[in-house]
PDB file of C-alpha atoms in Angstrom:
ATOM      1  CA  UNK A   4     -47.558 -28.127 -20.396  1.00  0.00           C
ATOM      2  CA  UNK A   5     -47.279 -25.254 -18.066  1.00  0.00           C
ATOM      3  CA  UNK A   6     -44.740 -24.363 -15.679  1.00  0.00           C
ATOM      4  CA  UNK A   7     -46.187 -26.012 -12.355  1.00  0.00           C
ATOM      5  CA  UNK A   8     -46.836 -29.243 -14.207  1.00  0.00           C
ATOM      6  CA  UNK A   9     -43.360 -29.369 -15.479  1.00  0.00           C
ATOM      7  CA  UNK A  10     -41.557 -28.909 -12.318  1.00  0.00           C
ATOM      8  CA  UNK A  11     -44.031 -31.641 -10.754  1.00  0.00           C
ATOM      9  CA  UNK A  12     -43.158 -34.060 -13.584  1.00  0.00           C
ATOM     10  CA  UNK A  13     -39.435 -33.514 -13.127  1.00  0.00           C
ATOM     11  CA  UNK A  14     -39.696 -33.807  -9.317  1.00  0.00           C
ATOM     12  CA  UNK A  15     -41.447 -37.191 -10.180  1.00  0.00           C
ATOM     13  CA  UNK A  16     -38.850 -38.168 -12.114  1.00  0.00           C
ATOM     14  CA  UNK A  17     -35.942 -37.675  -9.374  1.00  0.00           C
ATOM     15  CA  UNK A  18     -36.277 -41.548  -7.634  1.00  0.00           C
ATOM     16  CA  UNK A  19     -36.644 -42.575 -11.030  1.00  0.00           C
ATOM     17  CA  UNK A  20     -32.245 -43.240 -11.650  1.00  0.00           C
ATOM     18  CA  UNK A  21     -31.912 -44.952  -7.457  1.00  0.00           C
ATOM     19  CA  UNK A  22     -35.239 -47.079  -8.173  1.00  0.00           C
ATOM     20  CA  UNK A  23     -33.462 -48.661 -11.698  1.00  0.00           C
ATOM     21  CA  UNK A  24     -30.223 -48.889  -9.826  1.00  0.00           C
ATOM     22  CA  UNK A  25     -31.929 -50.765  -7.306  1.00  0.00           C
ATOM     23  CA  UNK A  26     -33.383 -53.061  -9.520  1.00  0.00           C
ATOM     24  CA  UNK A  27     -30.428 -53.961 -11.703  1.00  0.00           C
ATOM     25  CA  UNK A  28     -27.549 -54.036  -9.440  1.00  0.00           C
ATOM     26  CA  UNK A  29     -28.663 -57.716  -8.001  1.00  0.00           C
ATOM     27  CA  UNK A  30     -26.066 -59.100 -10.150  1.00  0.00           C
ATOM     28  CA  UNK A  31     -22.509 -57.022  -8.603  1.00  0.00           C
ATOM     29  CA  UNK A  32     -24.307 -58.299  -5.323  1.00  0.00           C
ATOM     30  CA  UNK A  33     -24.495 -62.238  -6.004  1.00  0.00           C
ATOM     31  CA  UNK A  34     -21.080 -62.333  -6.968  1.00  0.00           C
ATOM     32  CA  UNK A  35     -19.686 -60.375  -3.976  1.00  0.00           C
ATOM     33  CA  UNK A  36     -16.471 -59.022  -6.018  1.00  0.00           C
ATOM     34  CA  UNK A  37     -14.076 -57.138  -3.969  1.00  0.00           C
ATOM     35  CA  UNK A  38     -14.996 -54.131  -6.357  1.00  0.00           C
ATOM     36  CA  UNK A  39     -17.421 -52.539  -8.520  1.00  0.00           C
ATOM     37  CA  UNK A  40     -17.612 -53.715 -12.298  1.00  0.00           C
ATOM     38  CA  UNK A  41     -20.731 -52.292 -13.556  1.00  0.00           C
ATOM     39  CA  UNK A  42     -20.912 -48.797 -13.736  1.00  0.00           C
ATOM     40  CA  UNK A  43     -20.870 -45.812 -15.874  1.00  0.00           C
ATOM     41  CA  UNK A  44     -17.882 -43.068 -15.676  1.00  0.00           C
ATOM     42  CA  UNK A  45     -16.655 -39.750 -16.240  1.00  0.00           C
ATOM     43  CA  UNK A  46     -13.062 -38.560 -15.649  1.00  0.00           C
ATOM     44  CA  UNK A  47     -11.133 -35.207 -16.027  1.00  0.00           C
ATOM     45  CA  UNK A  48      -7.647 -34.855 -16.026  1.00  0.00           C
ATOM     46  CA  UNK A  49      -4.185 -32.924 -16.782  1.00  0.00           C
ATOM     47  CA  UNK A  50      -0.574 -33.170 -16.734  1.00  0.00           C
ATOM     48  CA  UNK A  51       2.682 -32.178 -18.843  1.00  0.00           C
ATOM     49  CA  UNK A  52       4.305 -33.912 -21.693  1.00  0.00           C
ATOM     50  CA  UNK A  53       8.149 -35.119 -20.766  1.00  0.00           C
ATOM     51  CA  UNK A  54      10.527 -34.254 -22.296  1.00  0.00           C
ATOM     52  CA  UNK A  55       8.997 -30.677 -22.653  1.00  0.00           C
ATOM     53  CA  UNK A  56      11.024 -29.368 -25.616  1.00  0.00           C
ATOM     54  CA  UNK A  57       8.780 -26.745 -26.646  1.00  0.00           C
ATOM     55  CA  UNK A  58       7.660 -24.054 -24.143  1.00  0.00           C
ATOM     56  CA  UNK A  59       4.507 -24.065 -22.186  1.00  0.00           C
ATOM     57  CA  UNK A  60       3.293 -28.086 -22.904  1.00  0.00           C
ATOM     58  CA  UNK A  61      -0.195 -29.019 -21.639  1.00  0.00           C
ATOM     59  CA  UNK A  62      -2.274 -31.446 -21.952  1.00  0.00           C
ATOM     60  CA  UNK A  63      -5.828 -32.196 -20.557  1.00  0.00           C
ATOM     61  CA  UNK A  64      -7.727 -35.422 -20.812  1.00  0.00           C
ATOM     62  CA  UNK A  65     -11.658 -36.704 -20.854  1.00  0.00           C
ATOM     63  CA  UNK A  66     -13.616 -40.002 -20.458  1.00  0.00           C
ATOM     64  CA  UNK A  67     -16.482 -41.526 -20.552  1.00  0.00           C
ATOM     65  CA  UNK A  68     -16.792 -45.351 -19.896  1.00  0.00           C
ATOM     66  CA  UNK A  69     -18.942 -47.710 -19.251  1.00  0.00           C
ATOM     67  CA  UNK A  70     -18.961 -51.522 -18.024  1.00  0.00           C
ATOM     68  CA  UNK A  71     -20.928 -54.517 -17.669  1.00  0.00           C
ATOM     69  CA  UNK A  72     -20.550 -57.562 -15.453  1.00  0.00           C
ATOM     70  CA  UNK A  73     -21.893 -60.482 -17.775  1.00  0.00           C
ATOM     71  CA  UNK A  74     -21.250 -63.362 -14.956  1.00  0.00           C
ATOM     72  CA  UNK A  75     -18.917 -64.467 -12.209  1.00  0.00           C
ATOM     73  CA  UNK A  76     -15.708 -63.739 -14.529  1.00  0.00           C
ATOM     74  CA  UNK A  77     -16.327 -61.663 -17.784  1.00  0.00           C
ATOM     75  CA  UNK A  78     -17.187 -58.064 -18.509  1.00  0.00           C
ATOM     76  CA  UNK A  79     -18.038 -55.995 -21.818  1.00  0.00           C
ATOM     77  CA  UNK A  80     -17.339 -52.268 -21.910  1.00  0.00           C
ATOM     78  CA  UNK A  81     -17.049 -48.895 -24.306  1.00  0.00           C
ATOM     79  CA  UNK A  82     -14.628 -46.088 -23.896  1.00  0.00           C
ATOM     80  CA  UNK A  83     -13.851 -43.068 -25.503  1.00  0.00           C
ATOM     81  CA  UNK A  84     -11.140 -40.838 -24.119  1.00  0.00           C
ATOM     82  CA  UNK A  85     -10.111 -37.358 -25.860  1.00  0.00           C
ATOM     83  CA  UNK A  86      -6.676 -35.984 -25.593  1.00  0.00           C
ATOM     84  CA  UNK A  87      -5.831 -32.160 -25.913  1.00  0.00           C
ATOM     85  CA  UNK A  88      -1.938 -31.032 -26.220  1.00  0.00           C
ATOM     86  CA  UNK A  89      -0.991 -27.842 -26.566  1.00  0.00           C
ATOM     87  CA  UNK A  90       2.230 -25.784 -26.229  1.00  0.00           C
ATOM     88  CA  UNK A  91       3.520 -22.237 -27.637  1.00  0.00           C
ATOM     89  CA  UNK A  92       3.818 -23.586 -31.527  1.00  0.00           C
ATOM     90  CA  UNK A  93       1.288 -26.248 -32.078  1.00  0.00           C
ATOM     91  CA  UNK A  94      -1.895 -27.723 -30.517  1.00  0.00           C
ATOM     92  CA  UNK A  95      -3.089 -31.522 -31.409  1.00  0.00           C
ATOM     93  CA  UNK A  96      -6.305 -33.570 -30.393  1.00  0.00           C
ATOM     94  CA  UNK A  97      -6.447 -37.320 -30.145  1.00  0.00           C
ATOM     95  CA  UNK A  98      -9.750 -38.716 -29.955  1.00  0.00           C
ATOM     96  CA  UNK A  99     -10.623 -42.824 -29.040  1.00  0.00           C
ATOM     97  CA  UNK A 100     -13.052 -44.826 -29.021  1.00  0.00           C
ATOM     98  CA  UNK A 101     -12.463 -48.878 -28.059  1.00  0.00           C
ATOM     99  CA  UNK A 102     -14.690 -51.734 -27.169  1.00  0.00           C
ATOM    100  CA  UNK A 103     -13.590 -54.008 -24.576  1.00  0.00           C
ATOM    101  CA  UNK A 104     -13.970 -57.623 -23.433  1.00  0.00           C
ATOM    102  CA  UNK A 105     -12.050 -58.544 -20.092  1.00  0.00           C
ATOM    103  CA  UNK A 106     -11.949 -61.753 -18.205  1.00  0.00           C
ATOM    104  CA  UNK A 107     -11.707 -61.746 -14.313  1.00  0.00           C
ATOM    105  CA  UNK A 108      -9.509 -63.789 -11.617  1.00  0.00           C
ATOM    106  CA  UNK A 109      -9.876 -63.727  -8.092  1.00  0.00           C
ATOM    107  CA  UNK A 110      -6.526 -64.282  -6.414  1.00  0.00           C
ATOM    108  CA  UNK A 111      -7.340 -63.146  -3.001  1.00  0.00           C
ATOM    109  CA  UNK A 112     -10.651 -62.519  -0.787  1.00  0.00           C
ATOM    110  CA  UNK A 113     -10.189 -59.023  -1.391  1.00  0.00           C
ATOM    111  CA  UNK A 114      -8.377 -58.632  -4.537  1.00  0.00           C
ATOM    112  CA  UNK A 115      -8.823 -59.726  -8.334  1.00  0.00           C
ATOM    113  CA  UNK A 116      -6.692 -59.898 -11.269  1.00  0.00           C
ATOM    114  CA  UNK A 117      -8.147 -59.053 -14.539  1.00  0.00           C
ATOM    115  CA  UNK A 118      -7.288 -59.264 -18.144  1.00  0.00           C
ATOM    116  CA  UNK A 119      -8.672 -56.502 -20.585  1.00  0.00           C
ATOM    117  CA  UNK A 120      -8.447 -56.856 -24.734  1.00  0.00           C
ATOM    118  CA  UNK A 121      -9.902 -53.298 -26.054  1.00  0.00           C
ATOM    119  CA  UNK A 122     -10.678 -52.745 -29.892  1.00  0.00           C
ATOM    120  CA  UNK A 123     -11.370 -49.793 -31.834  1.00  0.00           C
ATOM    121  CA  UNK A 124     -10.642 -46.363 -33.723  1.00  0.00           C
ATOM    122  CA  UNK A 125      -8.464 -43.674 -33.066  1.00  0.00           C
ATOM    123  CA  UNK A 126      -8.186 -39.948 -34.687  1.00  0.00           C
ATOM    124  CA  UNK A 127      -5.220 -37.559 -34.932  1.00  0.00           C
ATOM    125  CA  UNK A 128      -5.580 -33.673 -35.896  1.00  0.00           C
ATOM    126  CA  UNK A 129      -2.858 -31.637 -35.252  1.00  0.00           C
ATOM    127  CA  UNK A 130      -2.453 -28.067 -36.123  1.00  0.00           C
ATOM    128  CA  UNK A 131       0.742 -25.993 -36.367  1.00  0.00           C
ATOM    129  CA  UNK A 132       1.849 -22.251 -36.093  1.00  0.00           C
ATOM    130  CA  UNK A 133       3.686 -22.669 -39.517  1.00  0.00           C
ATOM    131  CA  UNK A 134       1.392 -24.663 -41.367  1.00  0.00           C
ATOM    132  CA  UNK A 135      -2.236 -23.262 -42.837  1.00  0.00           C
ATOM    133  CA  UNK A 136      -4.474 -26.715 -42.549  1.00  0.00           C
ATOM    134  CA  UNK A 137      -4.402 -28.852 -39.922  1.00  0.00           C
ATOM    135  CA  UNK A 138      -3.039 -32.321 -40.458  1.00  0.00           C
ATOM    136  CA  UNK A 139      -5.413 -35.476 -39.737  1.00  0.00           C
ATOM    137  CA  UNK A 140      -4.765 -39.197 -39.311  1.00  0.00           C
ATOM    138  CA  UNK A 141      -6.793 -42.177 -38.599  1.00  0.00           C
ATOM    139  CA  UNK A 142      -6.708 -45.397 -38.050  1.00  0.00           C
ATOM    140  CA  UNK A 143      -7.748 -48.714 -36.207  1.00  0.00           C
ATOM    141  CA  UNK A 144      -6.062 -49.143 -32.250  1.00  0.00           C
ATOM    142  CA  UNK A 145      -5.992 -52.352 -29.907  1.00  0.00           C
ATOM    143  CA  UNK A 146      -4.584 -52.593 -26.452  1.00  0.00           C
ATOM    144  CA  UNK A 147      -4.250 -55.013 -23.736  1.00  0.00           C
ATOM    145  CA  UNK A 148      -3.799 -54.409 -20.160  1.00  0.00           C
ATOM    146  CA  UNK A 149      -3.198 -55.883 -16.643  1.00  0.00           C
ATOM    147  CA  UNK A 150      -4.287 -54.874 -13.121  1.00  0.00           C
ATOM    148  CA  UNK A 151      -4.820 -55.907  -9.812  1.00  0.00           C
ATOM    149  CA  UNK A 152      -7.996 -54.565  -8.201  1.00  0.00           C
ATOM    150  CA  UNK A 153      -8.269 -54.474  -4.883  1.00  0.00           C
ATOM    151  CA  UNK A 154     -11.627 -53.743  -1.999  1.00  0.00           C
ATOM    152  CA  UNK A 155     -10.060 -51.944   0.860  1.00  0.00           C
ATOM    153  CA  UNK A 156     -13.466 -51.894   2.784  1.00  0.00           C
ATOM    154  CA  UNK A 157     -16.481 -52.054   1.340  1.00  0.00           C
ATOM    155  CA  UNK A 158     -16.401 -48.150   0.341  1.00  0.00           C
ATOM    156  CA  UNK A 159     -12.811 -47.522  -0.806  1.00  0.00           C
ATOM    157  CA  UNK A 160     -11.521 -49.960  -3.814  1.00  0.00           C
ATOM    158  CA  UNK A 161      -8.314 -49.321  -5.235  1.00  0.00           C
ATOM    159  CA  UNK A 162      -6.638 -50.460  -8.446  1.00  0.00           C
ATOM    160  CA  UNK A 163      -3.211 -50.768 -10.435  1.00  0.00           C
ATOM    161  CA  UNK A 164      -3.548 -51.120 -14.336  1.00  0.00           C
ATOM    162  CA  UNK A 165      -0.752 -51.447 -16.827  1.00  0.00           C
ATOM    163  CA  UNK A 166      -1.623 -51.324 -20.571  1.00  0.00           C
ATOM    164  CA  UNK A 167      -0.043 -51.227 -24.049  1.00  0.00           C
ATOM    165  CA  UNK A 168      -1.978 -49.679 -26.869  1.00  0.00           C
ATOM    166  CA  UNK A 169      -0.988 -49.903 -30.633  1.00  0.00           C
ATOM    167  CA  UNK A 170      -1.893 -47.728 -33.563  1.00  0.00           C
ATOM    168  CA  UNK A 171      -0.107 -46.369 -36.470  1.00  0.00           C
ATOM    169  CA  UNK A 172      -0.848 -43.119 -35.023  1.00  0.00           C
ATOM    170  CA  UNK A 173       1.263 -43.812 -31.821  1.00  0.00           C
ATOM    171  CA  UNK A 174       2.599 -46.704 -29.786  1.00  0.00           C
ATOM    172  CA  UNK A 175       1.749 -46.377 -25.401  1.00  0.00           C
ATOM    173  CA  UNK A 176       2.561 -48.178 -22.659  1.00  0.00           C
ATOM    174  CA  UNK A 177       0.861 -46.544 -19.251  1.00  0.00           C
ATOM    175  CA  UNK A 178       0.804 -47.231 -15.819  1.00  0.00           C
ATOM    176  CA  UNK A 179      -1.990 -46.328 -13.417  1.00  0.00           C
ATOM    177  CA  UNK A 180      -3.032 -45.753 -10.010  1.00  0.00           C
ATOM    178  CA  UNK A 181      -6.481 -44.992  -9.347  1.00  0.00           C
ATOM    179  CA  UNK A 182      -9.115 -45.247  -6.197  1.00  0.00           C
ATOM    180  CA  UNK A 183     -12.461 -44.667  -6.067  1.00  0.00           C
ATOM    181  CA  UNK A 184     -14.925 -43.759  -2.000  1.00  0.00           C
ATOM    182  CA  UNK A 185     -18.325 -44.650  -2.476  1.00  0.00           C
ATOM    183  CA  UNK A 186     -20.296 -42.476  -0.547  1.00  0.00           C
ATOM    184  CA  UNK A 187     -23.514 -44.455  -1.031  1.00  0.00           C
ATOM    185  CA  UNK A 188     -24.661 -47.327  -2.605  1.00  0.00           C
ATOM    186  CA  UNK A 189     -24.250 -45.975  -6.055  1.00  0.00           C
ATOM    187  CA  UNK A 190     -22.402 -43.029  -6.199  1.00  0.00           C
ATOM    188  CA  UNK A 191     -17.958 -42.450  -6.134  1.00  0.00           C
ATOM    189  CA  UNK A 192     -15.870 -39.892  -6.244  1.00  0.00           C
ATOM    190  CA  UNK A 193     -12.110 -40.447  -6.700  1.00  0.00           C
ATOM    191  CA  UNK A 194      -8.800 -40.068  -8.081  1.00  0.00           C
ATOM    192  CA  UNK A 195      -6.024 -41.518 -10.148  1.00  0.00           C
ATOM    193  CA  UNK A 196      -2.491 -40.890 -11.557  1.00  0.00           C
ATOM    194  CA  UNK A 197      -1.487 -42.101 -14.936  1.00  0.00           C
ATOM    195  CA  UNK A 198       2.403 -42.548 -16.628  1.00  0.00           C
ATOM    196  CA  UNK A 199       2.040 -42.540 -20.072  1.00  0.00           C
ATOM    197  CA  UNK A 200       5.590 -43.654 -22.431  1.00  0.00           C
ATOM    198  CA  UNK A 201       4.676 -43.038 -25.777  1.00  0.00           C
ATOM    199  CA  UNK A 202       6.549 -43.035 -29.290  1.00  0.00           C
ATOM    200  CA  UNK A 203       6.179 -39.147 -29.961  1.00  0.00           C
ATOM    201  CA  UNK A 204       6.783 -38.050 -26.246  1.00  0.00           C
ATOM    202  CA  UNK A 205       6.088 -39.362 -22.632  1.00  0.00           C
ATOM    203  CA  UNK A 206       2.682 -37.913 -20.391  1.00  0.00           C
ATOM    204  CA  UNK A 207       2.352 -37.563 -17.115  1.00  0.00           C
ATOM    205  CA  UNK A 208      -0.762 -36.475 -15.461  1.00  0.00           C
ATOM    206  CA  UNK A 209      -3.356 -36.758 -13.102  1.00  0.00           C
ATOM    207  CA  UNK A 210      -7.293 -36.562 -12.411  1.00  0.00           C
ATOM    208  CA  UNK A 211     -10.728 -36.914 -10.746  1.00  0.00           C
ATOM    209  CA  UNK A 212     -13.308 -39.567 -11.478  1.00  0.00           C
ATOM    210  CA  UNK A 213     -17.358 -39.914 -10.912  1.00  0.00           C
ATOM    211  CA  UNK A 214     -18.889 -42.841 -11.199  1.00  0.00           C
ATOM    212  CA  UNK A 215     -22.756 -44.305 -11.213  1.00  0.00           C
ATOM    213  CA  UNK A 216     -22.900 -47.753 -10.090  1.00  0.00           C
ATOM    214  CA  UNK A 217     -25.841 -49.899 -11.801  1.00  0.00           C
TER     215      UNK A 217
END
């Protein structure tokens, strides 16, 4: 295929994401829930680890996740969320990957209460000035989380999640903020800050979110 035919077939294929959209996101319209449930997302953050007892502690997270509106009241989803730490004498990566099932409530004409269960794996490798090999652990993690979500107009949706997550690699409980503009019909930018009090130290930190409604 030359050149000129490959651009064309590329431009061709630009409607090609708005047109599915269109044709699958029926469903988030018949139910008319204050927010969005079905969409896909992709999140960057950072923040500091409290207490910092060793100098110049980082860490910076990722995410990908995506969710499904089955009917009226229950959703299906997949996460996975990495987790770099760093600091002047040892630098450690958590990586997770969960399924989800969550059941919805709507309490208010603008605001619902859901329920989320999450399933899945989590892996530990942490590497140390002193130490030659870096040390790895893995093992199964659950969580279960609260939040209110809340449609402040019909762009701007808001929500507050709180969340414990177990693992023999470490115990959280986190509290979140996050809000999300839609700028059109399909597409949000936003925000969120997240309080993280864990068994091996507390996080703190912050980020921006993109999501893809469908």
């Amino acid at each position: 295929m030359d050149i000129k035919a490959t651009r064309l077939f590329l431009v061709c294929l630009l409607p090609l994401p708005v047109v599915a959209a269109d044709v699958i996101s029926s469903g988030y319209r018949e139910y008319q829930t204050p927010v969005n449930y079905n969409f896909f997302q992709v999140s960057l953050g950072g923040g500091e680890i409290i207490p910092d007892d060793f100098p110049n502690s980082k860490v910076s997270v990722s995410s990908l996740n995506g969710q499904l509106m089955l009917n009226e009241s229950w959703l299906l989803g997949v996460n996975y969320k990495g987790r770099f730490t760093n600091n002047d004498e040892s630098d450690a990566r958590a990586d997770y990957l969960t399924g989800m099932i969550g059941y919805r409530m709507l309490v208010e004409e603008n605001t619902d209460i859901v329920v989320q269960g999450r399933l899945g794996y989590a892996w530990l490798e942490s590497n140390y000035d002193n130490v030659d090999e870096v040390i790895s652990e893995a093992n199964f993690t659950s969580a279960i989380n609260i939040g209110a979500y809340h449609g402040f107009t019909e762009s701007f949706e808001g929500r507050f999640v709180v969340e414990y997550m177990d693992s023999k690699i470490s115990n959280e409980t986190s509290f979140e903020l996050a809000g999300d503009y839609y700028f059109n019909s399909h597409f949000s930018f936003g925000g969120y800050g997240k309080y993280i009090i864990a068994s091996r130290s507390d996080i703190n930190h912050f980020g921006i979110t993109a999501k893809f409604r469908f």
